[in-house]
Short mmCIF file of C-alpha atoms in Angstrom, two decimals:
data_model
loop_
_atom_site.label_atom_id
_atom_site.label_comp_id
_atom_site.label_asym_id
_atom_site.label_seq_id
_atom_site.Cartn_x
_atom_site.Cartn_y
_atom_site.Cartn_z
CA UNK A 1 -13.51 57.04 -9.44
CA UNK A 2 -11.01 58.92 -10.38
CA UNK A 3 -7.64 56.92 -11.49
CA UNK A 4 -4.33 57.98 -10.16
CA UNK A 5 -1.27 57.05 -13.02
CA UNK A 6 1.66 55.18 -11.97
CA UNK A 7 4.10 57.44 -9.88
CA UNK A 8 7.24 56.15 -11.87
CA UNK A 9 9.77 59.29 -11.00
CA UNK A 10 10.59 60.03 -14.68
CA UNK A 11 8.13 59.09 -16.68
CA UNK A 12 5.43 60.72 -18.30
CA UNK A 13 1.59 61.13 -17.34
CA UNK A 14 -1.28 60.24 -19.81
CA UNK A 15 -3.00 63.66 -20.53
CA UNK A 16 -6.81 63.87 -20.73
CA UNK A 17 -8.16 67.57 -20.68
CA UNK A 18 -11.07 66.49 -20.23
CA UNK A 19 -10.78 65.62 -16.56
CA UNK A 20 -11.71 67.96 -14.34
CA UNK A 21 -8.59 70.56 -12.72
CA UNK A 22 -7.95 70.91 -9.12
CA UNK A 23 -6.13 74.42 -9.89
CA UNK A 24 -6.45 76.82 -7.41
CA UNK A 25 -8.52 80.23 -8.85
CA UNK A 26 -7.15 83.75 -7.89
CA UNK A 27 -9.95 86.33 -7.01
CA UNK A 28 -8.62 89.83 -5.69
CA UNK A 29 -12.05 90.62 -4.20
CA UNK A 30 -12.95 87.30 -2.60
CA UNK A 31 -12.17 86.43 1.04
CA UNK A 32 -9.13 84.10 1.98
CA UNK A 33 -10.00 80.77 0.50
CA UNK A 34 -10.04 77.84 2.80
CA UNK A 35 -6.86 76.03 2.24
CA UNK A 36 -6.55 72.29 0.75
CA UNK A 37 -3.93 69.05 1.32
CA UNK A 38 -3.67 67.14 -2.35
CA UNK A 39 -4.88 64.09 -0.90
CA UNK A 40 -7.95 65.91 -0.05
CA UNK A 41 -9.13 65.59 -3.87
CA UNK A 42 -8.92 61.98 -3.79
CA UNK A 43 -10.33 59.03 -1.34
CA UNK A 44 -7.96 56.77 0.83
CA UNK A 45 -9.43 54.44 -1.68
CA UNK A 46 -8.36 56.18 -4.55
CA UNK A 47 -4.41 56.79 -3.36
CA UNK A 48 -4.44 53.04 -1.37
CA UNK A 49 -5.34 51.76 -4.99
CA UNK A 50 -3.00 53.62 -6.97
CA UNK A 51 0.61 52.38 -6.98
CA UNK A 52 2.00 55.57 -5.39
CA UNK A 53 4.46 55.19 -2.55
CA UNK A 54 4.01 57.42 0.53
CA UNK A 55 7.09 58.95 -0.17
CA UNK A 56 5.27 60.38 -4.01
CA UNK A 57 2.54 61.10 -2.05
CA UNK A 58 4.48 63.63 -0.04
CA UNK A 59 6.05 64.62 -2.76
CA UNK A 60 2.35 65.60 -4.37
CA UNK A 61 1.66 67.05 -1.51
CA UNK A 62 4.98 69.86 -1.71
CA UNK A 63 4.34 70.51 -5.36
CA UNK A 64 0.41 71.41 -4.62
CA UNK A 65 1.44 73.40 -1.80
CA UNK A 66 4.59 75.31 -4.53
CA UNK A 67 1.17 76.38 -6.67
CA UNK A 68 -1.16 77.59 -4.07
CA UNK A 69 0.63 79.19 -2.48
CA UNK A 70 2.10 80.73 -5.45
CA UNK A 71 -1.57 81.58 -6.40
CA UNK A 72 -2.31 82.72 -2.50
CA UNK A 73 0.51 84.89 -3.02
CA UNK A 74 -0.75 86.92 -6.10
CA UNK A 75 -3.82 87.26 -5.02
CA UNK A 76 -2.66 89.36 -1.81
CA UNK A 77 -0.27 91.39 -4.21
CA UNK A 78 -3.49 92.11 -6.20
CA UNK A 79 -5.00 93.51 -2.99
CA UNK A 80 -2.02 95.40 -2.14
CA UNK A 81 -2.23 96.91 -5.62
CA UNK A 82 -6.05 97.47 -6.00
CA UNK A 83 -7.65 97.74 -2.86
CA UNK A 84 -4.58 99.66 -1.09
CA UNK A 85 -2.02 101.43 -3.60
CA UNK A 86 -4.23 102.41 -6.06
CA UNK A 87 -6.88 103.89 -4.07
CA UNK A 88 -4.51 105.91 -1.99
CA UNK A 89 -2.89 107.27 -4.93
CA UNK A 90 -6.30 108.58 -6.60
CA UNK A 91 -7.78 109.95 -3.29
CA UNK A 92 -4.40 111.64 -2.98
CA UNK A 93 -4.66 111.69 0.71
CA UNK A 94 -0.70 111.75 0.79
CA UNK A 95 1.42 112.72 -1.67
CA UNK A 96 2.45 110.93 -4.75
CA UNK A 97 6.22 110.59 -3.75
CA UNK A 98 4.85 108.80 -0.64
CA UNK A 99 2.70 105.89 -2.12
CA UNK A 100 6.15 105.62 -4.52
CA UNK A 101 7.99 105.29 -1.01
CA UNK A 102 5.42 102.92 0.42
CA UNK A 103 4.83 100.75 -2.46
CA UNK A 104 8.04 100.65 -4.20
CA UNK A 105 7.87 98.54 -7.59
CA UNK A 106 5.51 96.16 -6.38
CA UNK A 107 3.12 96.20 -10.13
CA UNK A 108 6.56 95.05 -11.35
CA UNK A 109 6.63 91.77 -8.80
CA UNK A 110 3.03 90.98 -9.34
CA UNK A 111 3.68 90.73 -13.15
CA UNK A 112 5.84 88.64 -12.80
CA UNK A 113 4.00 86.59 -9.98
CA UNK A 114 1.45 86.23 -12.37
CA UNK A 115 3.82 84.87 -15.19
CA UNK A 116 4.54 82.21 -12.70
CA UNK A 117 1.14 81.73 -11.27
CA UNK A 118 -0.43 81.13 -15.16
CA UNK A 119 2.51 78.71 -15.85
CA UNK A 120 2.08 76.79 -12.45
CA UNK A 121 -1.56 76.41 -13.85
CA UNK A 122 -0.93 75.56 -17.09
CA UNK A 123 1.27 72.85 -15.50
CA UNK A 124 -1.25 72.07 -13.11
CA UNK A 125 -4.03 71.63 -16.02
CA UNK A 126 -2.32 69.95 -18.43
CA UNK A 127 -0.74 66.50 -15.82
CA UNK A 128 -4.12 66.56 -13.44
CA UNK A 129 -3.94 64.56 -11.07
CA UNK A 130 -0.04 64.09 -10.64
CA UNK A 131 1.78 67.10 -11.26
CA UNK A 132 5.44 65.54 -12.04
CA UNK A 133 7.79 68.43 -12.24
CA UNK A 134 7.45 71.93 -10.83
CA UNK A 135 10.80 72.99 -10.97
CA UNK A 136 11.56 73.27 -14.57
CA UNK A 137 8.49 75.96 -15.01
CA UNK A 138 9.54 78.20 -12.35
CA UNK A 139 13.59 77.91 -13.30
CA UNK A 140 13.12 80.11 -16.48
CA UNK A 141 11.69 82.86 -14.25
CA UNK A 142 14.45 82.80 -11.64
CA UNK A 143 16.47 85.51 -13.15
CA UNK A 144 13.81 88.01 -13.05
CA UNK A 145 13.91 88.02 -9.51
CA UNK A 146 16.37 90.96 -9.94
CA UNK A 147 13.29 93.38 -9.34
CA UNK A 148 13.01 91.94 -5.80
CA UNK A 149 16.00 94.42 -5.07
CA UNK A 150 14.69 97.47 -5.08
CA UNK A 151 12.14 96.72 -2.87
CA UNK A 152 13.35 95.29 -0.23
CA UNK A 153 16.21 97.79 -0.28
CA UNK A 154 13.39 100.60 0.63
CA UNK A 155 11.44 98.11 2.89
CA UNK A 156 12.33 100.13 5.98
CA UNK A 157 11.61 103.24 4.92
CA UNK A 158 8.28 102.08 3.53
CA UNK A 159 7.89 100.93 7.10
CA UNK A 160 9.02 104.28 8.98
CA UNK A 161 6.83 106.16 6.70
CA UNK A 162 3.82 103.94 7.69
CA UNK A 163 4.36 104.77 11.39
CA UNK A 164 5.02 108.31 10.23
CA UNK A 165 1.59 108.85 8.69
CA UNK A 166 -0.51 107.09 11.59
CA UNK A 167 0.93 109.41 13.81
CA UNK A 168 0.68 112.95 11.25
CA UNK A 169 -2.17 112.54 8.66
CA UNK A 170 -5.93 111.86 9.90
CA UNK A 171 -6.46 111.20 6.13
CA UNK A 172 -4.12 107.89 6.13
CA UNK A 173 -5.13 106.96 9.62
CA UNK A 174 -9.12 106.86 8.31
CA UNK A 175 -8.22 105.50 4.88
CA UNK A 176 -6.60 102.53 5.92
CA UNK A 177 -8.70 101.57 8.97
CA UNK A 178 -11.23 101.81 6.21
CA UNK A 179 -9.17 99.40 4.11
CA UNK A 180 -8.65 96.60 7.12
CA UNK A 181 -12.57 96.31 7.67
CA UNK A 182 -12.66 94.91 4.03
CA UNK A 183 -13.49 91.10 4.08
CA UNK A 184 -10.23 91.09 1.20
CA UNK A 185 -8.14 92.79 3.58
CA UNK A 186 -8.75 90.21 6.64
CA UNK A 187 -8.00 93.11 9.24
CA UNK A 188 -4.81 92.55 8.33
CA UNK A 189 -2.36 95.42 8.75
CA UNK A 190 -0.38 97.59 5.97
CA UNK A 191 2.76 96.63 7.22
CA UNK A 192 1.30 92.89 6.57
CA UNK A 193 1.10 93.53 3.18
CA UNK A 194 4.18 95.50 2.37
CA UNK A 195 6.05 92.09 3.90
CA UNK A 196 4.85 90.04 1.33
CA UNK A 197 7.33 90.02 -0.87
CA UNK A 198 10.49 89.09 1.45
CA UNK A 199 8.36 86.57 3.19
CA UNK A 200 7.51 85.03 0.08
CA UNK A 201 11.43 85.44 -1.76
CA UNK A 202 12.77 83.39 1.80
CA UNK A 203 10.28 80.74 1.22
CA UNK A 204 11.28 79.23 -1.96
CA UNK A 205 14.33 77.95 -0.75
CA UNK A 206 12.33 76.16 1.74
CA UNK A 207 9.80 75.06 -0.93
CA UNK A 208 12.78 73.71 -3.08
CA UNK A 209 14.23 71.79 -0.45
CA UNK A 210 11.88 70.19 0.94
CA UNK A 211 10.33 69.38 -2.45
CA UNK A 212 13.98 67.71 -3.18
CA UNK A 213 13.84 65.84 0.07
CA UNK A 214 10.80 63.55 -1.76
CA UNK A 215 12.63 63.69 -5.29
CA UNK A 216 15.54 60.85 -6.37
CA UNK A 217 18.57 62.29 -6.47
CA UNK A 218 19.21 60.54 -9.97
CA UNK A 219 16.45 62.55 -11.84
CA UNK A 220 16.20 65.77 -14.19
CA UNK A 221 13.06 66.64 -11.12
CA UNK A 222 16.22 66.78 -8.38
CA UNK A 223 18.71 68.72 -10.70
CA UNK A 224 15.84 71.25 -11.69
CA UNK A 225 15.41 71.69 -8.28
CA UNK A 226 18.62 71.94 -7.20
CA UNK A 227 19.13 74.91 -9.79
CA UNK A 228 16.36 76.39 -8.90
CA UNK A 229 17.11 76.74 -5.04
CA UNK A 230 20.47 77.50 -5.53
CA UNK A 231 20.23 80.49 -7.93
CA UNK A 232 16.96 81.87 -5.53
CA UNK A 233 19.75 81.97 -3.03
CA UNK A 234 22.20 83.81 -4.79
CA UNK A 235 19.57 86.39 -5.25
CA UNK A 236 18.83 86.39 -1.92
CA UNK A 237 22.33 86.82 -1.14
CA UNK A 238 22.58 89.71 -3.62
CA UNK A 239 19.57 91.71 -2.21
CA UNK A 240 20.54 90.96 1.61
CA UNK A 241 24.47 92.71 0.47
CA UNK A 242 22.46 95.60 -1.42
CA UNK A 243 20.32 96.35 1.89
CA UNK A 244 23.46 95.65 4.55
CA UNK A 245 25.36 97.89 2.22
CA UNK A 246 22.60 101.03 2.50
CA UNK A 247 21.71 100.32 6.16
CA UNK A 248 25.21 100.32 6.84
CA UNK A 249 25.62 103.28 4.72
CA UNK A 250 23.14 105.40 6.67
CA UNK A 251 24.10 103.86 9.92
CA UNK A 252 27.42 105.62 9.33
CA UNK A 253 25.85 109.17 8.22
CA UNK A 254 23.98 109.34 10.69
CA UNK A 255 27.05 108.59 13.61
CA UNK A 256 29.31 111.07 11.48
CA UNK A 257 25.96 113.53 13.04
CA UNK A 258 25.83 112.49 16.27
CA UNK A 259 29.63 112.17 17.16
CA UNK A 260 32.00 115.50 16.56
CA UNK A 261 35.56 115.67 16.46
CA UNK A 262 35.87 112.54 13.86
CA UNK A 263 37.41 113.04 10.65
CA UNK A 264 34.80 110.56 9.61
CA UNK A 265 36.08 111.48 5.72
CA UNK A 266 38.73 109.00 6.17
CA UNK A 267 36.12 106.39 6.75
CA UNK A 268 33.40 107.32 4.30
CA UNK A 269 36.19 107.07 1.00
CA UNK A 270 35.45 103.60 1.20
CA UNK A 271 32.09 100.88 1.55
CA UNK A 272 32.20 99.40 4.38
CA UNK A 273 29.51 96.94 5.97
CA UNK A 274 27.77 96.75 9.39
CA UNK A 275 28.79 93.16 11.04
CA UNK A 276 27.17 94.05 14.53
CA UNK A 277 25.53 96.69 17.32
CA UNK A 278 24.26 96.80 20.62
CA UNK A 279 24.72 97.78 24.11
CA UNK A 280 27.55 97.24 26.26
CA UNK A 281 29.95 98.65 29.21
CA UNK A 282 32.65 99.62 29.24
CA UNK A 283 36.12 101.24 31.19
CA UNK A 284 39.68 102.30 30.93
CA UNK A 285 41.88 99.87 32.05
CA UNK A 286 44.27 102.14 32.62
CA UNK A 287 43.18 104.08 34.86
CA UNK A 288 43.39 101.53 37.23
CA UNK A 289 47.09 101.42 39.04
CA UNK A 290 48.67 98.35 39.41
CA UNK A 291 46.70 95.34 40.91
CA UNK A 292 44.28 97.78 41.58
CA UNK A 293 40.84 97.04 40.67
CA UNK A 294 39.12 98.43 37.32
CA UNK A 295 37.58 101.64 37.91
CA UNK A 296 33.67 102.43 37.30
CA UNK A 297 32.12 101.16 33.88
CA UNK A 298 29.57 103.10 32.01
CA UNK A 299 26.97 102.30 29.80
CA UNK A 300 27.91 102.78 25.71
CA UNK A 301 27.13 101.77 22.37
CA UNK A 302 29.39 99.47 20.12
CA UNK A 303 29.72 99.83 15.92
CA UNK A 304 31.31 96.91 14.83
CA UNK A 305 31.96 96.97 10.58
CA UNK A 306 33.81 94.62 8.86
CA UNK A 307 37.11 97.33 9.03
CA UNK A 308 36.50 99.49 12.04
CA UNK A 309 35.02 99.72 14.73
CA UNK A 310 33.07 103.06 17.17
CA UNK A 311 32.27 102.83 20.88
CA UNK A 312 30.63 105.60 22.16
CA UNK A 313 28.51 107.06 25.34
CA UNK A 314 24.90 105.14 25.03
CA UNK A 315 22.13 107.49 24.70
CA UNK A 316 20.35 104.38 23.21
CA UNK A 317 19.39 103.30 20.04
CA UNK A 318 16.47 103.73 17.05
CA UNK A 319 13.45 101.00 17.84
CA UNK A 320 12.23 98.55 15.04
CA UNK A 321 13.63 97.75 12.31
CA UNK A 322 16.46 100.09 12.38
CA UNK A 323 17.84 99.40 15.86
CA UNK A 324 21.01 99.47 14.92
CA UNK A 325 21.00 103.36 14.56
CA UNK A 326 22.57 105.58 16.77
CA UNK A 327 19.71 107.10 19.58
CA UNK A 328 19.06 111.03 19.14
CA UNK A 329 20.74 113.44 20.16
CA UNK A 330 24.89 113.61 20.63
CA UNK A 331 27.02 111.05 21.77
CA UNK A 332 29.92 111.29 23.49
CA UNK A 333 33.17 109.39 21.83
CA UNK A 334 34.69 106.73 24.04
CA UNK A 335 36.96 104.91 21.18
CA UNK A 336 37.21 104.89 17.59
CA UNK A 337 37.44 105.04 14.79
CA UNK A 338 39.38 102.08 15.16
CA UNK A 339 40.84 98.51 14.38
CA UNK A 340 40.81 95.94 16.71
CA UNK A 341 43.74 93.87 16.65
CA UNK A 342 42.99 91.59 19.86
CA UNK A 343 40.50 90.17 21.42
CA UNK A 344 41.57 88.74 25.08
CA UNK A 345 38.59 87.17 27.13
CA UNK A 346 38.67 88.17 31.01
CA UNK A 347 37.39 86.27 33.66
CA UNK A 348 34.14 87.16 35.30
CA UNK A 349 33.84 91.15 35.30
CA UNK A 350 31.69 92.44 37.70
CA UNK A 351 29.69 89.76 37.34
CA UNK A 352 29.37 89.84 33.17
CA UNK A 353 31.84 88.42 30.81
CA UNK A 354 34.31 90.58 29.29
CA UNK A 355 36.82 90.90 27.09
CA UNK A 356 40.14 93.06 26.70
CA UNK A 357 40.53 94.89 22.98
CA UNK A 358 43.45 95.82 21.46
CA UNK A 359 43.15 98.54 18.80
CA UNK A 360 44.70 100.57 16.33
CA UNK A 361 43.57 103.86 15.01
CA UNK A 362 41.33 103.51 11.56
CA UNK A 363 43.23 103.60 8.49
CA UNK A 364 41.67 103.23 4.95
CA UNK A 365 42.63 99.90 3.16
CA UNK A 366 45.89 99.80 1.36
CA UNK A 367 47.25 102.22 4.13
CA UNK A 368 49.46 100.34 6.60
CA UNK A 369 48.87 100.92 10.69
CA UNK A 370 52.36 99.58 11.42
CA UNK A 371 53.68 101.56 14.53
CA UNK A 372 50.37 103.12 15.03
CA UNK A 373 49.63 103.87 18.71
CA UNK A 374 47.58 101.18 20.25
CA UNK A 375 44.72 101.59 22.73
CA UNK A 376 43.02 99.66 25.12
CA UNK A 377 39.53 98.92 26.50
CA UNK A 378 37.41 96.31 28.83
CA UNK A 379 34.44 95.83 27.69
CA UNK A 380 31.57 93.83 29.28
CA UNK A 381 28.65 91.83 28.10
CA UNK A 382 24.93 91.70 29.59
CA UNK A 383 25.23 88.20 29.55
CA UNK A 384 27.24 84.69 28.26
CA UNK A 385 25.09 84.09 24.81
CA UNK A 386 25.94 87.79 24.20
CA UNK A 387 29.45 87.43 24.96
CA UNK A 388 29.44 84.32 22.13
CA UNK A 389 27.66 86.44 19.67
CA UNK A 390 30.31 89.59 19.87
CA UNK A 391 33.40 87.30 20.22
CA UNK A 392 32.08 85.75 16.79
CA UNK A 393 31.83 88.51 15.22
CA UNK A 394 34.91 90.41 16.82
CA UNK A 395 37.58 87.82 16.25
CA UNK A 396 35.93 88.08 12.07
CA UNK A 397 36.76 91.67 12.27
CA UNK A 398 40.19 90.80 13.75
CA UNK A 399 41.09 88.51 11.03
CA UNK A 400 40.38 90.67 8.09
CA UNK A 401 42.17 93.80 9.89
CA UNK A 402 45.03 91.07 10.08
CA UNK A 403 44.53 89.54 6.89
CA UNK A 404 44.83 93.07 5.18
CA UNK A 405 47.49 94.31 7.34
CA UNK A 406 50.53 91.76 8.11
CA UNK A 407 52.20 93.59 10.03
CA UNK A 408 49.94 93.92 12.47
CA UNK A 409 50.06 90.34 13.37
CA UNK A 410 53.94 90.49 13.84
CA UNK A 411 53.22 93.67 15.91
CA UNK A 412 50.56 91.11 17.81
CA UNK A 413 53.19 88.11 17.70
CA UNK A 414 56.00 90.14 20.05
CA UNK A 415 53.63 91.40 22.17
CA UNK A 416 52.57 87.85 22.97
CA UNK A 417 56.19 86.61 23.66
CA UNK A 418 56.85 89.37 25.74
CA UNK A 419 53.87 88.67 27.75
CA UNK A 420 54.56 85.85 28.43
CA UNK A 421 58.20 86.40 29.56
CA UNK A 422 57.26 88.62 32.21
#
């Protein structure tokens, strides 16, 4: 029988190497291995007898999961490396530039996947059967997580030039339908493997937390824990501003194409970042005469950044992972480049919610809009939980225009009073 030592948060386990390990093995060329609970390497004898609480139980339970997982994980980067990239580039069915594109720096993330995988197991091997801190291996290898960046930055165009290739090159087509049939592979498709490594960096949080849920909150376990899910999301945070930054980047190129007559220079001096985009409708209030009712809407796309907004004829908009792209083709300009000062919710429009904005022509920051000639649109919303999601975002835009721009607000302020002394 195998005997379980006291689950005292804190203290120390008695070691004796000559137990045998329940460490999970990586094998690149073996199918998926069947996946195991802690508890399963024990009876209900065993654990009943042992003077561990349910709540250390659980908590066995997380840290097992934190390693295999960890050693799921770099086995499927393996694949990626030796069964897909590899091959591909020696065949040279596509060029070398392209399997760069596709695979990015992942050799750089499996190194250090494996660092973290050999540590978890030396951890593992070393406190059999209860594995009392997991936190304070992976925390020294937290900062290297830097090299996460570059490929998730060119995650979408690994993506496009996936689709690309299935559709142009018979040699990539046979190669990789080649590739799924492999018991390794698990008919899994390419794209499932290039995801691995964001799916993987948004589960540690996860892992961390609920790891710290079983932990005391008076121990080195919880603080090392702690650390270790908080810097993982400021990393996260880091690499989610890098991407925003280039999507939004392209996202304005590629309007600055599609929509003439823009001085878009004026808005390209500075970063800016995309805070939302989607369909909408919209008309010119006034066209409409007095108490008349709002003439026809039509059917346009909406650019929110954090310091301008476009709204422009809808000829639709890229598909996947890039939807927030402008369609092909041109598009006609309906407002912008602009600030939106005010946001005024209408009743029911049509049918839709809608809302009244207030804007002023774009001006780069540090440049004041006082005086600037305003504009006016209605737009409407396919439906309430849309509405909620633009007004959200909207009013955020509103506030920094007004934040950066006092007087603005004043502008705002006797516009209001007069309103309301009519």
């Amino acid at each position: 029988m195998v005997l379980l030592p006291l689950a005292r948060t804190g203290s120390r386990p008695s070691h004796d190497s000559g137990r045998p390990s329940i460490e999970v093995r990586v094998d690149a060329n073996s199918p998926a291995k069947s996946r195991m609970l802690w508890r399963e390497g024990f009876t209900q004898h065993e654990i009943e007898n042992s003077s561990m609480d349910a709540k250390e139980v659980k908590r066995q339970e997380v840290i097992f999961e934190i390693i295999h997982t960890e050693a799921d994980y770099v086995r499927d980067l393996r694949i990626a490396v030796r069964v897909l990239l590899g091959p591909l580039r020696e065949l040279r069915i596509v060029s070398g530039e392209q399997v760069d594109l596709l695979f990015g720096n992942i050799g750089e993330i499996l190194a250090l996947h494996e660092d973290i995988n050999a540590a978890f197991m030396e951890r593992q091997r070393i406190q059999y059967p209860v594995v009392w801190d997991i936190s304070d291996v992976l925390l020294p290898f937290v900062a290297r997580f830097r090299v996460y960046a570059r490929y998730i930055c060119n995650q979408d165009n690994a993506l496009r030039l996936v689709e690309e290739l299935r559709r142009t090159s018979h040699g990539f087509s046979v190669f990789w339908k080649e590739r799924q049939q492999r018991p390794e592979c698990r008919s899994l498709p390419m794209e499932a493997f290039l995801a691995l490594p964001f799916q993987r960096l948004l589960k540690y949080p996860l892992l961390m937390r609920t790891l710290l849920a079983t932990t005391e909150g008076w121990t080195q376990q919880h603080a090392n824990g702690s650390e270790v899910a908080e810097q993982v999301d400021v990393w996260i945070r880091k690499i989610q501003d890098a991407r925003l930054k280039l999507d939004s980047f392209a996202c304005i190129d590629a309007l600055s194409k599609c929509i003439g007559g823009v001085d878009w220079s004026v808005v390209t001096r500075d970063e800016h970042r995309l805070a939302h985009s989607g369909a909408v409708r919209t008309t010119n209030p006034h066209r409409a005469g007095n108490g008349a009712a709002l003439p026809p809407d039509r059917a346009a796309t909406m650019w929110l950044f954090d310091d301008f907004a476009v709204i422009a004829s809808s000829s639709g908009t890229a598909s996947g992972t890039r939807s927030f792209m402008p369609g092909p083709g041109k598009h006609e300009l309906i407002m912008g480049p602009c600030q939106i000062i005010e946001v005024l919710e209408l009743a029911q429009c049509k049918g839709s919610p809608a809302a009244y904005l207030h804007a002023v022509p774009f001006q780069p920051h540090g440049i004041s809009s006082m005086h600037a000639q305003k504009t006016s649109i209605v737009v409407r919303f396919a439906s309430r939980a849309d509405y909620t999601m633009w007004r959200s975002k909207l009013d955020a835009h509103v506030r920094r225009v007004l934040q950066e721009q006092p007087s603005l607000s004043a502008d705002i302020l006797a516009e209001a009073i007069a309103r309301a002394q009519i």
